[in-house]
């Protein structure tokens, strides 16, 4: 039963090795982002102030952990789907006794693992050479819960964004909007809870903070006690995204005309 | 086994408008009727050819039969399955092969795709080995499976595609223009493969092609389709009998004769000494032959059917 997804996994790994250089260059870019964010915050904390309940070591740890976790959460192959819809090659998968969602979970896992492997190395470089004050991870159980929910939300949102390809070839537009929102509202460059409380309260109603911000915040121990509300909202978004993605998939399959001779 | 009843497919084509907002929220659609109440049924181990001009609805039919497309109306039933449901038990018994569309992983050797398919279709190892062996034997390409797909020629790649698609030993095979874009040698190889494969393994094959050669060589039964409607469904002989009312009489002359003299006898299609060919209405055949034998000394006389290409062309 799982053998097929195992094979999808190993075949995808082989494909990655056919494009080693591409991948290394991509990682180099990601490393530059990470390093610049890290040094930005280090410069800000020269005078050892605090932001909200983040002191220097907390915020630098946050940046490093976010880098690791977001790399894993965002690792995906789903951006191929729109092209597969458009050129009709998706038919190859549709007509096989395999679940399309699980297929892409397996493929995504490859991308995630490749990314995290490099990411671990990059974070280690910074910790080792710049003596980063890394806080030991805390609240692992709660963090894992947020982590898994973040993975699920990210996966189903990615699937939905790809399925737009059933209706239009301009799939980049919604994905672009999504990425802008992520940049702004997911907490890649700073912890969201240093924002004004009202803005923060509004934000945590959206799915974005549940991608990896909640996980990281929990790991660096900056959760103020009671998080049941956040847990519930994260589950809400997992369930909502799951059903929406499935629905769009069904609808797309019915209405799409599958181009090609 | 396959039964299709009043099947219709209407494509809705989104008509782009210059106003982006109107384009998104008030979409206009044009309807294209690709299949119009088509009915037929196909039994076990049949090899059926679909022919028809561009846009006739051949590919649309195969896409519905395989479960890719959702039909607009009508019934499709394959061993009790409704193809669009894509039940695993159904999918395991079919294969859909489209010329020039590949499933092979481009950067890896074909064997990797074979193994992936083996896992996907849950084919036991010994069966897998046997099938790959037999198929590469039939296609004469044993050593190609370990070469990266991107380094293969087009004909070689098509052979690998065929193996990849047949690893799970499907009972029904849909072939949409399997020889398109191939050189004549590869076309021949693919044709021979399909023929032998069908004979040896007793499969149901439904084939479309632009090349009449494919259909003529492979299929006993032809379904002729145009503008979404079936014009004829029967074997080659029936089509000739129904739609061809002319025959060709060719003779080998003993000595050279003036062309006008030949033209007097009947409609001369070609004349190049020693061979002359007449086109004759079927009902005048006996009469014409007796005239020819009386007037012209010949060494040999042959009666030939009109070519299927010509017959089919006249049908549309
Ligand atoms: N995805 C699609 N969207 C809209 N119209 C389509 C689509 N696919 C096919 N059509 C239209 O439906 C009709 C039938 O197309 P189909 O592809 O079935 O023809 P075909 O017999 O396979 O032709 P060909 O010999 O050129 O491959 C054509 O008029 C075609 O333009
Ligand atoms: Mg076609």
Coordinates of C-alpha atoms and ligand atoms in Angstrom, one line a residue:
Chain A
X1 CA 0.0 0.0 0.0
X2 CA 2.7 2.5 1.0
X3 CA 5.2 0.9 -1.4
X4 CA 4.0 3.1 -4.2
X5 CA 4.6 6.3 -2.3
X6 CA 7.9 5.0 -1.3
X7 CA 8.8 4.5 -4.9
X8 CA 7.5 8.0 -5.8
X9 CA 9.8 9.2 -3.0
X10 CA 12.9 7.5 -4.2
X11 CA 12.3 8.3 -7.9
X12 CA 11.9 12.0 -6.9
X13 CA 15.2 11.8 -5.0
X14 CA 16.9 10.5 -8.1
X15 CA 15.5 13.3 -10.1
X16 CA 16.9 15.9 -7.7
X17 CA 20.3 14.4 -8.1
X18 CA 20.0 15.0 -11.9
X19 CA 19.8 18.7 -11.0
X20 CA 22.3 19.0 -8.2
X21 CA 23.7 22.3 -9.3
X22 CA 20.4 24.0 -9.5
X23 CA 19.5 22.9 -6.1
X24 CA 22.8 24.1 -4.6
X25 CA 22.4 27.5 -6.2
X26 CA 18.9 27.7 -4.7
X27 CA 20.2 26.9 -1.3
X28 CA 22.9 29.5 -1.7
X29 CA 20.2 32.1 -2.3
X30 CA 18.3 31.0 0.8
X31 CA 21.5 31.1 2.9
X32 CA 22.0 34.7 1.8
X33 CA 18.5 35.6 2.9
X34 CA 19.0 33.9 6.2
X35 CA 22.4 35.5 6.9
X36 CA 21.1 39.0 6.0
X37 CA 18.1 38.7 8.3
X38 CA 20.2 37.4 11.1
X39 CA 22.8 40.2 10.8
X40 CA 20.1 42.8 10.5
X41 CA 18.6 41.7 13.9
X42 CA 22.1 41.4 15.4
X43 CA 22.7 45.0 14.4
X44 CA 19.4 46.1 15.9
X45 CA 20.3 44.5 19.2
X46 CA 23.7 46.1 19.4
X47 CA 22.3 48.3 22.2
X48 CA 20.6 45.3 23.9
X49 CA 17.1 46.6 23.9
X50 CA 14.1 44.3 23.9
X51 CA 11.2 44.0 21.5
X52 CA 8.0 43.0 23.3
X53 CA 9.1 39.9 25.2
X54 CA 12.0 39.1 22.8
X55 CA 15.5 39.9 24.0
X56 CA 18.5 39.5 21.8
X57 CA 19.0 35.7 22.2
X58 CA 15.3 35.0 21.8
X59 CA 15.0 36.9 18.6
X60 CA 18.1 35.6 17.0
X61 CA 17.1 32.0 18.0
X62 CA 13.7 32.8 16.5
X63 CA 15.3 33.8 13.2
X64 CA 17.3 30.6 13.1
X65 CA 14.5 28.3 14.1
X66 CA 12.1 30.0 11.6
X67 CA 14.6 29.4 8.9
X68 CA 14.8 25.7 9.7
X69 CA 11.0 25.2 10.1
X70 CA 9.9 27.4 7.2
X71 CA 12.3 25.6 4.9
X72 CA 10.6 22.3 5.9
X73 CA 7.1 23.7 5.7
X74 CA 7.5 25.4 2.4
X75 CA 9.4 22.6 0.7
X76 CA 7.0 21.6 -2.1
X77 CA 6.7 20.3 -5.6
X78 CA 3.1 21.4 -6.0
X79 CA 4.2 24.3 -8.2
X80 CA 4.6 21.7 -11.0
X81 CA 0.9 20.8 -10.9
X82 CA -0.3 23.8 -12.9
X83 CA 2.1 23.1 -15.7
X84 CA 1.0 19.4 -15.6
X85 CA -2.6 20.5 -16.0
X86 CA -1.8 22.9 -18.8
X87 CA 0.3 20.5 -20.8
X88 CA -2.0 17.5 -20.1
X89 CA 0.6 15.3 -18.5
X90 CA -1.5 15.2 -15.4
X91 CA -3.5 12.6 -17.2
X92 CA -0.6 10.1 -16.6
X93 CA -1.3 10.3 -12.9
X94 CA -5.0 10.6 -13.0
X95 CA -5.3 7.2 -14.7
X96 CA -3.1 5.4 -12.2
X97 CA -4.4 3.7 -9.1
X98 CA -2.7 6.2 -6.8
X99 CA -4.0 9.1 -4.7
X100 CA -3.0 12.4 -6.3
X101 CA -2.8 14.1 -2.9
X102 CA -0.6 11.4 -1.4
X103 CA 1.5 11.4 -4.5
X104 CA 2.3 15.0 -3.9
X105 CA 2.8 14.5 -0.2
X106 CA 5.5 12.0 -1.1
X107 CA 7.1 14.3 -3.6
X108 CA 6.9 17.2 -1.2
X109 CA 8.6 15.2 1.5
X110 CA 11.6 14.8 -0.8
X111 CA 11.8 18.5 -1.3
X112 CA 11.3 19.1 2.4
X113 CA 14.1 16.7 3.4
X114 CA 16.5 18.1 0.8
X115 CA 15.8 21.6 2.0
X116 CA 16.1 20.8 5.7
X117 CA 19.3 18.9 5.3
X118 CA 20.9 22.0 3.7
X119 CA 19.2 24.3 6.1
X120 CA 20.5 22.5 9.1
X121 CA 24.0 22.9 7.7
X122 CA 23.5 26.6 7.1
X123 CA 22.1 27.3 10.5
X124 CA 25.0 25.3 12.0
X125 CA 27.4 27.6 10.1
X126 CA 25.9 30.7 11.6
X127 CA 25.7 29.2 15.1
X128 CA 29.3 27.9 14.9
X129 CA 31.1 30.8 13.3
X130 CA 29.1 33.7 14.7
X131 CA 28.5 32.2 18.2
X132 CA 24.8 32.7 17.8
X133 CA 23.0 32.5 21.2
X134 CA 20.7 29.6 20.3
X135 CA 18.1 28.8 22.9
X136 CA 17.5 25.1 23.5
X137 CA 14.1 24.2 22.1
X138 CA 11.2 24.3 24.6
X139 CA 7.6 22.9 24.7
X140 CA 8.4 20.3 22.1
X141 CA 5.1 18.6 22.3
X142 CA 3.0 21.7 21.7
X143 CA 5.5 22.9 19.1
X144 CA 5.1 19.5 17.2
X145 CA 1.3 20.0 17.2
X146 CA 1.6 23.4 15.6
X147 CA 4.3 22.1 13.3
X148 CA 2.1 19.3 11.9
X149 CA -0.9 21.6 11.5
X150 CA 1.4 24.1 9.7
X151 CA 2.5 21.4 7.4
X152 CA -1.0 20.4 6.6
X153 CA -2.2 24.0 6.0
X154 CA 0.7 24.7 3.8
X155 CA 0.2 21.5 1.8
X156 CA -3.5 22.0 1.2
X157 CA -3.1 25.7 0.4
X158 CA -0.4 24.8 -2.1
X159 CA -2.7 22.2 -3.7
X160 CA -5.5 24.7 -4.0
X161 CA -3.3 27.3 -5.6
X162 CA -2.2 24.8 -8.1
X163 CA -5.7 23.6 -8.9
X164 CA -6.5 27.1 -10.1
X165 CA -4.7 25.8 -13.2
X166 CA -8.0 24.0 -14.0
X167 CA -9.6 27.3 -14.8
X168 CA -6.9 29.6 -15.9
X169 CA -3.3 29.5 -17.1
X170 CA -2.4 32.5 -15.0
X171 CA -1.8 30.6 -11.8
X172 CA 1.2 32.7 -10.9
X173 CA -1.1 35.6 -9.8
X174 CA -2.8 34.0 -6.8
X175 CA 0.5 32.3 -5.8
X176 CA 2.2 35.7 -5.9
X177 CA -0.5 37.2 -3.7
X178 CA -0.1 34.3 -1.3
X179 CA 3.7 34.7 -1.2
X180 CA 3.3 38.4 -0.4
X181 CA 1.0 37.6 2.4
X182 CA 3.4 35.0 3.7
X183 CA 6.2 37.6 3.6
X184 CA 4.1 40.0 5.5
X185 CA 2.0 37.8 7.8
X186 CA 3.8 34.5 8.4
X187 CA 6.7 35.8 10.4
X188 CA 9.7 34.9 8.2
X189 CA 11.7 38.0 9.1
X190 CA 10.4 38.9 12.6
X191 CA 8.2 37.4 15.2
X192 CA 4.6 38.6 14.6
X193 CA 3.9 39.2 18.3
X194 CA 6.2 42.3 18.3
X195 CA 3.5 44.0 16.3
X196 CA 0.9 46.2 17.9
X197 CA -1.6 43.9 19.8
X198 CA -4.6 44.8 17.8
X199 CA -2.9 44.0 14.5
X200 CA -1.6 40.8 16.0
X201 CA -5.0 39.8 17.2
X202 CA -6.4 40.2 13.7
X203 CA -3.5 38.3 12.2
X204 CA -3.9 35.2 14.2
X205 CA -7.4 34.7 12.8
X206 CA -5.8 34.2 9.4
X207 CA -4.0 31.0 8.4
X208 CA -0.6 32.6 7.9
X209 CA 0.8 32.6 11.5
X210 CA 0.0 28.9 11.7
X211 CA 2.4 28.0 8.9
X212 CA 5.5 28.2 11.1
X213 CA 5.3 31.3 13.4
X214 CA 3.3 29.5 16.1
X215 CA 5.7 26.5 16.0
X216 CA 8.7 28.7 16.3
X217 CA 7.3 31.0 19.0
X218 CA 6.5 27.9 21.0
X219 CA 10.0 26.5 20.5
X220 CA 11.8 29.6 21.7
X221 CA 9.5 29.6 24.7
X222 CA 7.7 32.9 24.0
X223 CA 4.1 31.6 24.4
X224 CA 2.4 33.3 27.2
X225 CA 0.7 30.4 28.9
X226 CA -2.7 29.8 27.4
X227 CA -2.7 28.9 23.8
X228 CA -5.9 26.8 23.5
X229 CA -7.4 29.5 21.2
X230 CA -4.5 29.4 18.9
X231 CA -4.6 25.6 18.8
X232 CA -8.3 25.6 17.9
X233 CA -7.8 28.2 15.2
X234 CA -5.0 26.2 13.7
X235 CA -7.2 23.1 13.6
X236 CA -9.9 25.1 12.1
X237 CA -7.6 26.1 9.2
X238 CA -6.3 22.6 8.7
X239 CA -9.9 21.3 8.3
X240 CA -11.1 24.2 6.2
X241 CA -8.1 23.9 3.8
X242 CA -8.4 20.2 3.6
X243 CA -12.1 20.2 2.6
X244 CA -11.7 23.2 0.3
X245 CA -8.7 21.6 -1.5
X246 CA -10.6 18.3 -2.0
X247 CA -13.7 20.2 -3.3
X248 CA -11.7 22.3 -5.7
X249 CA -9.9 19.1 -6.9
X250 CA -13.3 17.4 -7.6
X251 CA -14.8 20.4 -9.3
X252 CA -11.7 21.0 -11.4
X253 CA -11.6 17.4 -12.6
X254 CA -15.2 17.6 -13.7
X255 CA -15.1 20.8 -15.5
X256 CA -11.7 20.7 -17.0
X257 CA -11.4 19.6 -20.6
X258 CA -7.9 18.2 -20.6
X259 CA -6.3 19.7 -23.6
X260 CA -4.4 17.9 -26.2
X261 CA -5.0 16.0 -29.4
Chain B
X1 CA -17.7 -5.4 -22.2
X2 CA -17.5 -1.8 -23.3
X3 CA -20.8 -0.3 -23.9
X4 CA -21.5 3.3 -24.9
X5 CA -25.0 4.7 -25.2
X6 CA -26.0 8.1 -26.5
X7 CA -22.7 9.6 -25.4
X8 CA -22.3 13.3 -25.8
X9 CA -19.6 15.7 -24.9
X10 CA -19.9 19.5 -25.1
X11 CA -16.8 21.5 -24.5
X12 CA -17.3 24.8 -22.9
X13 CA -14.6 27.1 -24.2
X14 CA -14.0 30.3 -22.2
X15 CA -14.0 33.3 -24.4
X16 CA -11.5 35.9 -23.3
X17 CA -12.6 39.4 -23.0
X18 CA -10.6 42.5 -22.9
X19 CA -12.0 43.7 -19.6
X20 CA -10.2 41.7 -17.0
X21 CA -12.8 41.9 -14.3
X22 CA -15.6 41.0 -16.6
X23 CA -13.4 38.2 -17.8
X24 CA -13.1 36.8 -14.3
X25 CA -16.6 37.3 -13.0
X26 CA -18.9 37.1 -16.0
X27 CA -17.3 34.5 -18.1
X28 CA -18.6 33.9 -21.5
X29 CA -18.5 30.4 -23.0
X30 CA -18.7 29.0 -26.4
X31 CA -20.0 25.5 -26.7
X32 CA -18.4 23.0 -29.0
X33 CA -20.2 19.7 -29.5
X34 CA -17.4 17.2 -29.8
X35 CA -19.5 14.0 -29.5
X36 CA -23.2 13.8 -30.4
X37 CA -25.2 10.9 -29.1
X38 CA -22.7 8.2 -30.0
X39 CA -23.4 4.6 -29.3
X40 CA -21.4 1.4 -29.8
X41 CA -20.2 -1.6 -28.0
X42 CA -16.9 -3.4 -28.1
X43 CA -16.3 -7.0 -27.0
X44 CA -13.4 -8.9 -25.5
X45 CA -10.2 -9.2 -27.5
X46 CA -11.4 -6.9 -30.2
X47 CA -9.1 -4.6 -32.0
X48 CA -11.1 -1.6 -33.2
X49 CA -9.9 1.4 -35.2
X50 CA -11.4 4.8 -34.9
X51 CA -10.8 6.9 -38.0
X52 CA -12.1 10.3 -39.0
X53 CA -10.8 13.8 -40.0
X54 CA -9.3 16.3 -37.6
X55 CA -11.7 17.3 -34.8
X56 CA -14.0 14.3 -35.5
X57 CA -14.1 13.4 -31.8
X58 CA -11.7 10.5 -31.7
X59 CA -9.5 11.7 -28.9
X60 CA -12.5 12.9 -27.0
X61 CA -14.0 9.4 -27.2
X62 CA -10.9 7.8 -25.8
X63 CA -10.6 10.3 -23.0
X64 CA -14.1 9.6 -21.9
X65 CA -13.7 5.8 -22.2
X66 CA -10.5 5.9 -20.1
X67 CA -12.1 8.1 -17.4
X68 CA -10.2 11.4 -18.0
X69 CA -13.1 13.4 -19.2
X70 CA -16.5 13.8 -17.7
X71 CA -19.2 13.1 -20.3
X72 CA -21.9 15.7 -20.8
X73 CA -24.6 13.1 -21.2
X74 CA -25.1 9.5 -22.0
X75 CA -23.9 6.2 -20.6
X76 CA -20.5 4.6 -20.5
X77 CA -20.1 1.2 -18.9
X78 CA -16.9 -0.9 -18.9
X79 CA -17.4 -4.2 -16.9
X80 CA -19.9 -2.4 -14.8
X81 CA -17.5 0.5 -14.0
X82 CA -18.2 4.1 -14.8
X83 CA -14.8 5.2 -16.1
X84 CA -14.9 8.7 -14.6
X85 CA -15.1 7.3 -11.1
X86 CA -11.6 6.1 -11.6
X87 CA -11.9 3.2 -9.2
X88 CA -8.5 1.5 -8.7
X89 CA -9.9 -1.8 -9.9
X90 CA -10.8 -0.2 -13.1
X91 CA -7.6 1.8 -13.6
X92 CA -5.5 -1.4 -13.0
X93 CA -7.1 -2.9 -16.1
X94 CA -6.6 -0.1 -18.6
X95 CA -3.8 1.7 -20.3
X96 CA -4.1 5.0 -22.2
X97 CA -1.2 5.6 -24.6
X98 CA -0.9 8.8 -26.5
X99 CA 1.7 9.3 -29.1
X100 CA 4.1 12.1 -28.3
X101 CA 2.9 12.4 -24.7
X102 CA 5.3 10.9 -22.3
X103 CA 5.1 9.5 -18.8
X104 CA 8.8 8.5 -18.7
X105 CA 10.9 10.4 -16.2
X106 CA 13.0 12.5 -18.5
X107 CA 16.3 12.6 -16.6
X108 CA 16.3 9.0 -15.5
X109 CA 16.6 5.6 -17.4
X110 CA 13.3 4.1 -18.4
X111 CA 13.8 1.3 -15.9
X112 CA 13.1 3.8 -13.1
X113 CA 9.7 4.6 -14.6
X114 CA 9.0 0.9 -15.0
X115 CA 9.8 0.3 -11.4
X116 CA 7.7 3.2 -10.3
X117 CA 4.8 1.8 -12.3
X118 CA 5.4 -1.6 -10.9
X119 CA 4.9 -0.2 -7.4
X120 CA 1.9 1.9 -8.4
X121 CA 0.1 -1.0 -10.0
X122 CA 1.3 -3.4 -7.3
X123 CA 2.9 -5.8 -9.8
X124 CA 4.8 -8.7 -8.1
X125 CA 8.5 -8.8 -8.9
X126 CA 8.5 -12.1 -10.9
X127 CA 5.6 -10.9 -13.1
X128 CA 7.3 -7.5 -13.6
X129 CA 10.5 -9.2 -14.8
X130 CA 8.6 -11.5 -17.1
X131 CA 6.5 -8.7 -18.6
X132 CA 9.5 -6.3 -19.1
X133 CA 11.4 -9.2 -20.7
X134 CA 8.6 -10.2 -23.1
X135 CA 7.8 -6.7 -24.1
X136 CA 11.4 -5.6 -24.7
X137 CA 11.8 -8.9 -26.7
X138 CA 8.8 -8.0 -28.9
X139 CA 10.1 -4.4 -29.3
X140 CA 13.7 -5.6 -29.7
X141 CA 15.2 -3.0 -27.3
X142 CA 16.7 -4.9 -24.3
X143 CA 19.7 -2.6 -23.8
X144 CA 17.8 0.7 -24.0
X145 CA 16.1 0.4 -20.6
X146 CA 19.2 1.6 -18.7
X147 CA 19.9 4.7 -20.8
X148 CA 18.6 8.0 -19.6
X149 CA 15.4 8.7 -21.4
X150 CA 16.6 12.1 -22.7
X151 CA 19.3 10.4 -24.6
X152 CA 16.9 8.1 -26.6
X153 CA 15.7 8.8 -30.1
X154 CA 12.1 9.4 -30.6
X155 CA 11.4 5.9 -31.9
X156 CA 13.3 4.4 -29.0
X157 CA 11.4 6.5 -26.6
X158 CA 8.1 5.4 -28.0
X159 CA 9.1 1.8 -27.4
X160 CA 10.0 2.6 -23.8
X161 CA 6.6 4.4 -23.4
X162 CA 4.8 1.3 -24.6
X163 CA 6.6 -0.9 -22.1
X164 CA 6.0 1.6 -19.3
X165 CA 2.3 1.7 -20.1
X166 CA 1.8 -2.1 -20.3
X167 CA 3.7 -3.2 -17.2
X168 CA 0.5 -3.9 -15.4
X169 CA -0.8 -6.1 -18.2
X170 CA -4.0 -4.1 -18.8
X171 CA -6.9 -5.8 -20.4
X172 CA -8.0 -2.7 -22.4
X173 CA -5.5 -0.5 -24.2
X174 CA -6.5 2.9 -25.6
X175 CA -4.0 4.0 -28.2
X176 CA -4.3 7.6 -29.5
X177 CA -2.3 8.0 -32.6
X178 CA 0.6 5.8 -31.4
X179 CA 2.6 6.3 -34.6
X180 CA 2.3 10.1 -34.9
X181 CA 5.5 11.9 -35.5
X182 CA 7.6 8.8 -35.9
X183 CA 9.7 7.9 -38.9
X184 CA 8.4 5.1 -41.1
X185 CA 10.7 2.5 -39.6
X186 CA 9.5 3.2 -36.1
X187 CA 5.9 3.4 -37.3
X188 CA 6.4 -0.1 -38.7
X189 CA 7.9 -1.3 -35.5
X190 CA 5.1 0.1 -33.4
X191 CA 2.5 -1.4 -35.8
X192 CA 4.1 -4.8 -35.7
X193 CA 4.3 -4.6 -32.0
X194 CA 0.6 -3.8 -31.5
X195 CA -0.4 -6.6 -33.9
X196 CA 1.8 -9.2 -32.3
X197 CA 1.0 -8.0 -28.8
X198 CA -2.7 -8.3 -29.4
X199 CA -2.3 -11.8 -30.9
X200 CA -0.1 -13.1 -28.2
X201 CA -1.7 -11.6 -25.1
X202 CA -5.4 -11.3 -26.3
X203 CA -6.1 -7.8 -25.4
X204 CA -8.9 -5.4 -26.3
X205 CA -7.3 -2.5 -28.2
X206 CA -8.9 0.7 -29.3
X207 CA -6.8 2.7 -31.7
X208 CA -7.1 6.0 -33.4
X209 CA -4.8 7.1 -36.2
X210 CA -4.4 9.5 -39.0
X211 CA -2.5 6.9 -40.9
X212 CA -4.9 4.6 -42.6
X213 CA -2.0 2.2 -42.8
X214 CA -2.2 1.7 -39.1
X215 CA -5.9 1.1 -39.1
X216 CA -5.9 -1.0 -42.2
X217 CA -3.1 -3.3 -41.0
X218 CA -4.3 -3.6 -37.4
X219 CA -8.0 -3.4 -37.1
X220 CA -10.6 -5.7 -38.5
X221 CA -13.4 -3.4 -37.3
X222 CA -13.5 0.2 -38.1
X223 CA -15.6 3.0 -36.6
X224 CA -15.7 5.9 -38.9
X225 CA -16.5 9.1 -37.1
X226 CA -17.0 12.7 -38.2
X227 CA -18.2 15.8 -36.5
X228 CA -19.0 13.8 -33.4
X229 CA -21.2 11.3 -35.1
X230 CA -20.6 7.7 -36.2
X231 CA -20.9 7.3 -39.9
X232 CA -20.1 3.7 -40.1
X233 CA -19.3 0.8 -37.8
X234 CA -18.2 -2.4 -39.3
X235 CA -15.3 -4.4 -40.9
X236 CA -13.2 -3.2 -43.7
X237 CA -14.9 -5.3 -46.3
X238 CA -18.3 -3.9 -45.4
X239 CA -17.1 -0.4 -45.7
X240 CA -15.7 -1.2 -49.1
X241 CA -18.9 -2.9 -50.1
X242 CA -21.0 -0.1 -48.9
X243 CA -19.1 3.0 -49.9
X244 CA -17.0 1.8 -52.8
X245 CA -18.9 1.4 -56.1
X246 CA -15.8 1.3 -58.3
X247 CA -13.1 -1.2 -59.0
X248 CA -9.8 -1.0 -60.8
X249 CA -9.0 -3.2 -63.7
X250 CA -5.3 -3.3 -64.5
X251 CA -3.9 -5.1 -67.5
X252 CA -0.4 -5.8 -68.8
X253 CA -0.3 -5.2 -72.5
X254 CA 1.4 -7.5 -74.9
X255 CA 2.4 -4.7 -77.3
X256 CA 2.2 -0.9 -77.1
X257 CA -1.2 0.6 -78.0
X258 CA -2.1 4.2 -78.6
X259 CA -3.6 5.9 -75.6
X260 CA -6.7 7.2 -77.4
X261 CA -7.6 3.7 -78.3
X262 CA -7.5 2.7 -74.7
X263 CA -9.5 5.7 -73.6
X264 CA -12.3 4.7 -76.0
X265 CA -12.9 1.6 -74.0
X266 CA -13.4 3.2 -70.6
X267 CA -12.1 5.6 -68.0
X268 CA -8.3 5.3 -68.2
X269 CA -6.7 6.1 -64.9
X270 CA -3.1 5.6 -65.8
X271 CA -1.1 4.2 -68.7
X272 CA 2.5 3.5 -68.8
X273 CA 3.4 0.7 -71.1
X274 CA 3.0 -2.1 -70.4
X275 CA 0.6 -1.4 -67.6
X276 CA -2.8 0.3 -68.1
X277 CA -5.4 0.8 -65.4
X278 CA -9.2 1.5 -65.9
X279 CA -11.7 2.6 -63.3
X280 CA -14.9 0.7 -63.7
X281 CA -18.3 1.0 -62.1
X282 CA -19.0 -2.2 -60.2
X283 CA -22.2 -3.0 -62.1
X284 CA -20.4 -2.7 -65.4
X285 CA -17.5 -4.9 -64.5
X286 CA -18.4 -8.0 -66.5
X287 CA -19.3 -6.0 -69.5
X288 CA -16.1 -4.0 -69.5
X289 CA -13.9 -7.0 -69.1
X290 CA -15.5 -8.7 -72.0
X291 CA -15.0 -5.6 -74.1
X292 CA -11.3 -5.4 -73.1
X293 CA -10.7 -9.1 -73.8
X294 CA -12.2 -8.7 -77.2
X295 CA -10.4 -5.6 -78.3
X296 CA -7.0 -5.6 -76.6
X297 CA -4.4 -8.3 -76.4
X298 CA -3.0 -8.5 -72.9
X299 CA -0.7 -10.8 -71.0
X300 CA -2.3 -10.4 -67.6
X301 CA -5.5 -8.9 -66.1
X302 CA -6.2 -8.0 -62.5
X303 CA -9.2 -6.6 -60.6
X304 CA -8.4 -4.4 -57.6
X305 CA -10.5 -2.9 -54.9
X306 CA -10.6 0.8 -54.6
X307 CA -8.1 2.0 -52.0
X308 CA -9.5 2.5 -48.5
X309 CA -8.0 5.9 -48.5
X310 CA -10.1 7.0 -51.4
X311 CA -13.2 5.4 -50.0
X312 CA -12.9 7.1 -46.6
X313 CA -12.1 10.4 -48.2
X314 CA -15.3 10.3 -50.1
X315 CA -17.3 9.6 -46.9
X316 CA -16.6 13.0 -45.4
Ligands
LIG1 N1 -10.1 20.7 -24.5 C1 -10.9 21.1 -25.4 N2 -11.5 22.3 -25.3 C2 -12.4 22.7 -26.2 N3 -12.6 22.1 -27.4 C3 -12.0 20.9 -27.6 C4 -11.1 20.4 -26.6 N4 -10.6 19.2 -27.1 C5 -11.2 19.0 -28.3 N5 -12.0 20.0 -28.6 C6 -12.9 20.2 -29.8 O1 -13.7 19.0 -29.9 C7 -13.7 18.5 -31.2 C8 -13.2 17.1 -31.2 O2 -11.8 17.0 -30.8 P1 -11.0 15.7 -30.7 O3 -9.7 16.1 -30.1 O4 -11.8 14.6 -30.1 O5 -10.8 15.3 -32.3 P2 -9.9 14.2 -32.9 O6 -10.8 13.4 -33.7 O7 -9.1 13.5 -32.0 O8 -9.1 15.1 -33.9 P3 -7.6 14.9 -34.4 O9 -7.6 13.9 -35.5 O10 -7.2 16.2 -34.9 O11 -6.8 14.4 -33.2 C9 -12.9 19.4 -32.0 O12 -13.8 20.3 -32.6 C10 -12.0 20.1 -31.0 O13 -11.7 21.4 -31.5
LIG2 MG1 -7.0 13.4 -31.7

